[in-house]
PDB file of C-alpha atoms in Angstrom:
ATOM      1  CA  UNK A   1     -40.178  64.506 -41.176  1.00  0.00           C
ATOM      2  CA  UNK A   2     -36.741  65.982 -41.539  1.00  0.00           C
ATOM      3  CA  UNK A   3     -33.404  64.364 -40.668  1.00  0.00           C
ATOM      4  CA  UNK A   4     -33.174  66.245 -37.251  1.00  0.00           C
ATOM      5  CA  UNK A   5     -36.396  64.585 -36.227  1.00  0.00           C
ATOM      6  CA  UNK A   6     -35.093  61.131 -36.598  1.00  0.00           C
ATOM      7  CA  UNK A   7     -34.245  59.502 -33.219  1.00  0.00           C
ATOM      8  CA  UNK A   8     -30.995  57.807 -33.686  1.00  0.00           C
ATOM      9  CA  UNK A   9     -28.881  55.778 -31.233  1.00  0.00           C
ATOM     10  CA  UNK A  10     -26.528  58.652 -30.838  1.00  0.00           C
ATOM     11  CA  UNK A  11     -29.259  61.081 -29.840  1.00  0.00           C
ATOM     12  CA  UNK A  12     -30.494  58.618 -27.299  1.00  0.00           C
ATOM     13  CA  UNK A  13     -27.028  57.903 -25.766  1.00  0.00           C
ATOM     14  CA  UNK A  14     -26.452  61.666 -25.634  1.00  0.00           C
ATOM     15  CA  UNK A  15     -29.774  62.304 -23.753  1.00  0.00           C
ATOM     16  CA  UNK A  16     -28.933  59.578 -21.246  1.00  0.00           C
ATOM     17  CA  UNK A  17     -25.371  60.933 -20.779  1.00  0.00           C
ATOM     18  CA  UNK A  18     -26.638  64.488 -20.228  1.00  0.00           C
ATOM     19  CA  UNK A  19     -29.103  63.072 -17.655  1.00  0.00           C
ATOM     20  CA  UNK A  20     -26.605  61.194 -15.825  1.00  0.00           C
ATOM     21  CA  UNK A  21     -24.118  64.037 -16.093  1.00  0.00           C
ATOM     22  CA  UNK A  22     -21.672  61.937 -18.142  1.00  0.00           C
ATOM     23  CA  UNK A  23     -20.011  62.268 -21.334  1.00  0.00           C
ATOM     24  CA  UNK A  24     -20.953  60.102 -24.364  1.00  0.00           C
ATOM     25  CA  UNK A  25     -17.500  58.599 -24.498  1.00  0.00           C
ATOM     26  CA  UNK A  26     -17.783  57.511 -20.865  1.00  0.00           C
ATOM     27  CA  UNK A  27     -21.052  55.657 -21.574  1.00  0.00           C
ATOM     28  CA  UNK A  28     -19.455  54.006 -24.682  1.00  0.00           C
ATOM     29  CA  UNK A  29     -16.137  53.214 -22.855  1.00  0.00           C
ATOM     30  CA  UNK A  30     -14.860  49.995 -21.289  1.00  0.00           C
ATOM     31  CA  UNK A  31     -14.862  51.487 -17.813  1.00  0.00           C
ATOM     32  CA  UNK A  32     -17.049  49.807 -15.177  1.00  0.00           C
ATOM     33  CA  UNK A  33     -18.197  51.360 -12.060  1.00  0.00           C
ATOM     34  CA  UNK A  34     -21.850  51.592 -10.439  1.00  0.00           C
ATOM     35  CA  UNK A  35     -23.203  54.722 -12.061  1.00  0.00           C
ATOM     36  CA  UNK A  36     -21.572  54.248 -15.297  1.00  0.00           C
ATOM     37  CA  UNK A  37     -22.898  50.799 -15.612  1.00  0.00           C
ATOM     38  CA  UNK A  38     -26.382  51.884 -14.802  1.00  0.00           C
ATOM     39  CA  UNK A  39     -26.163  54.809 -17.488  1.00  0.00           C
ATOM     40  CA  UNK A  40     -24.940  52.212 -20.001  1.00  0.00           C
ATOM     41  CA  UNK A  41     -27.753  49.992 -19.165  1.00  0.00           C
ATOM     42  CA  UNK A  42     -30.400  52.736 -19.490  1.00  0.00           C
ATOM     43  CA  UNK A  43     -29.008  53.673 -22.779  1.00  0.00           C
ATOM     44  CA  UNK A  44     -28.913  50.155 -24.092  1.00  0.00           C
ATOM     45  CA  UNK A  45     -32.542  49.691 -23.021  1.00  0.00           C
ATOM     46  CA  UNK A  46     -33.697  52.913 -24.616  1.00  0.00           C
ATOM     47  CA  UNK A  47     -31.730  52.282 -27.921  1.00  0.00           C
ATOM     48  CA  UNK A  48     -33.613  48.958 -28.078  1.00  0.00           C
ATOM     49  CA  UNK A  49     -36.944  50.508 -27.315  1.00  0.00           C
ATOM     50  CA  UNK A  50     -36.834  53.276 -29.753  1.00  0.00           C
ATOM     51  CA  UNK A  51     -34.755  51.990 -32.676  1.00  0.00           C
ATOM     52  CA  UNK A  52     -34.988  48.846 -34.868  1.00  0.00           C
ATOM     53  CA  UNK A  53     -31.335  47.714 -33.986  1.00  0.00           C
ATOM     54  CA  UNK A  54     -30.716  44.127 -33.070  1.00  0.00           C
ATOM     55  CA  UNK A  55     -29.154  43.272 -29.737  1.00  0.00           C
ATOM     56  CA  UNK A  56     -25.666  42.766 -31.630  1.00  0.00           C
ATOM     57  CA  UNK A  57     -26.037  46.058 -33.528  1.00  0.00           C
ATOM     58  CA  UNK A  58     -26.522  47.710 -30.036  1.00  0.00           C
ATOM     59  CA  UNK A  59     -23.582  45.934 -28.594  1.00  0.00           C
ATOM     60  CA  UNK A  60     -21.334  47.284 -31.285  1.00  0.00           C
ATOM     61  CA  UNK A  61     -22.305  50.793 -30.413  1.00  0.00           C
ATOM     62  CA  UNK A  62     -21.115  50.179 -26.842  1.00  0.00           C
ATOM     63  CA  UNK A  63     -17.565  49.139 -27.363  1.00  0.00           C
ATOM     64  CA  UNK A  64     -18.379  45.908 -29.113  1.00  0.00           C
ATOM     65  CA  UNK A  65     -20.442  44.247 -26.304  1.00  0.00           C
ATOM     66  CA  UNK A  66     -21.991  41.077 -27.273  1.00  0.00           C
ATOM     67  CA  UNK A  67     -25.717  40.522 -27.658  1.00  0.00           C
ATOM     68  CA  UNK A  68     -25.958  38.791 -24.338  1.00  0.00           C
ATOM     69  CA  UNK A  69     -24.729  41.867 -22.640  1.00  0.00           C
ATOM     70  CA  UNK A  70     -27.215  43.985 -24.173  1.00  0.00           C
ATOM     71  CA  UNK A  71     -29.857  41.459 -23.404  1.00  0.00           C
ATOM     72  CA  UNK A  72     -28.881  41.432 -19.656  1.00  0.00           C
ATOM     73  CA  UNK A  73     -28.937  45.270 -19.704  1.00  0.00           C
ATOM     74  CA  UNK A  74     -32.348  45.432 -21.136  1.00  0.00           C
ATOM     75  CA  UNK A  75     -33.729  42.805 -18.661  1.00  0.00           C
ATOM     76  CA  UNK A  76     -32.098  44.565 -15.724  1.00  0.00           C
ATOM     77  CA  UNK A  77     -33.607  47.946 -16.616  1.00  0.00           C
ATOM     78  CA  UNK A  78     -37.006  46.374 -17.060  1.00  0.00           C
ATOM     79  CA  UNK A  79     -36.915  44.502 -13.788  1.00  0.00           C
ATOM     80  CA  UNK A  80     -35.947  47.825 -11.957  1.00  0.00           C
ATOM     81  CA  UNK A  81     -38.795  49.565 -13.709  1.00  0.00           C
ATOM     82  CA  UNK A  82     -41.220  46.924 -12.699  1.00  0.00           C
ATOM     83  CA  UNK A  83     -40.046  46.826  -9.051  1.00  0.00           C
ATOM     84  CA  UNK A  84     -38.951  50.394  -8.087  1.00  0.00           C
ATOM     85  CA  UNK A  85     -41.348  53.321  -8.486  1.00  0.00           C
ATOM     86  CA  UNK A  86     -38.611  55.885  -8.244  1.00  0.00           C
ATOM     87  CA  UNK A  87     -36.483  54.200 -11.052  1.00  0.00           C
ATOM     88  CA  UNK A  88     -39.702  54.045 -13.160  1.00  0.00           C
ATOM     89  CA  UNK A  89     -40.250  57.767 -12.622  1.00  0.00           C
ATOM     90  CA  UNK A  90     -36.567  58.431 -13.513  1.00  0.00           C
ATOM     91  CA  UNK A  91     -36.877  56.372 -16.819  1.00  0.00           C
ATOM     92  CA  UNK A  92     -40.223  58.125 -17.509  1.00  0.00           C
ATOM     93  CA  UNK A  93     -38.216  61.587 -17.307  1.00  0.00           C
ATOM     94  CA  UNK A  94     -35.600  60.278 -19.650  1.00  0.00           C
ATOM     95  CA  UNK A  95     -38.176  58.848 -21.938  1.00  0.00           C
ATOM     96  CA  UNK A  96     -40.078  62.140 -22.114  1.00  0.00           C
ATOM     97  CA  UNK A  97     -37.098  63.569 -24.176  1.00  0.00           C
ATOM     98  CA  UNK A  98     -38.137  60.957 -26.947  1.00  0.00           C
ATOM     99  CA  UNK A  99     -41.952  60.850 -26.685  1.00  0.00           C
ATOM    100  CA  UNK A 100     -44.945  63.185 -25.885  1.00  0.00           C
ATOM    101  CA  UNK A 101     -46.578  60.121 -24.008  1.00  0.00           C
ATOM    102  CA  UNK A 102     -44.025  59.033 -21.295  1.00  0.00           C
ATOM    103  CA  UNK A 103     -46.699  57.132 -19.412  1.00  0.00           C
ATOM    104  CA  UNK A 104     -46.880  54.593 -22.221  1.00  0.00           C
ATOM    105  CA  UNK A 105     -44.587  51.999 -20.729  1.00  0.00           C
ATOM    106  CA  UNK A 106     -44.615  48.906 -22.851  1.00  0.00           C
ATOM    107  CA  UNK A 107     -43.083  45.801 -21.340  1.00  0.00           C
ATOM    108  CA  UNK A 108     -40.364  44.421 -23.571  1.00  0.00           C
ATOM    109  CA  UNK A 109     -41.355  40.649 -23.804  1.00  0.00           C
ATOM    110  CA  UNK A 110     -39.548  39.964 -27.233  1.00  0.00           C
ATOM    111  CA  UNK A 111     -35.941  39.979 -25.726  1.00  0.00           C
ATOM    112  CA  UNK A 112     -35.582  36.308 -26.028  1.00  0.00           C
ATOM    113  CA  UNK A 113     -36.434  36.215 -29.702  1.00  0.00           C
ATOM    114  CA  UNK A 114     -34.060  39.080 -30.801  1.00  0.00           C
ATOM    115  CA  UNK A 115     -30.675  37.505 -30.184  1.00  0.00           C
ATOM    116  CA  UNK A 116     -29.168  38.481 -33.525  1.00  0.00           C
TER     117      UNK A 116
END
């Protein structure tokens, strides 16, 4: 595996930004409005899913958000995946960038144990 094959938080954030027709700087910014918040939540969820970063480390990537904000984002995305088929399909589409098996949807049950 070479360095370009490694899935980094930056790669994930960039793919979410591209999918949502936003700039990476917008996703990492302090700005808050509906579509931007949704994109930030998706990016936080996917960074958590595909990297070994803690909630606190992920928060630092997003303009120093605290771990509770990241936890809320991850739970929010998971809830929408569980409830809304269209949202689930959209997340599968984004996830297909990162895996050859987008149908493998793992529930993230360990949110409550990863608070550091």
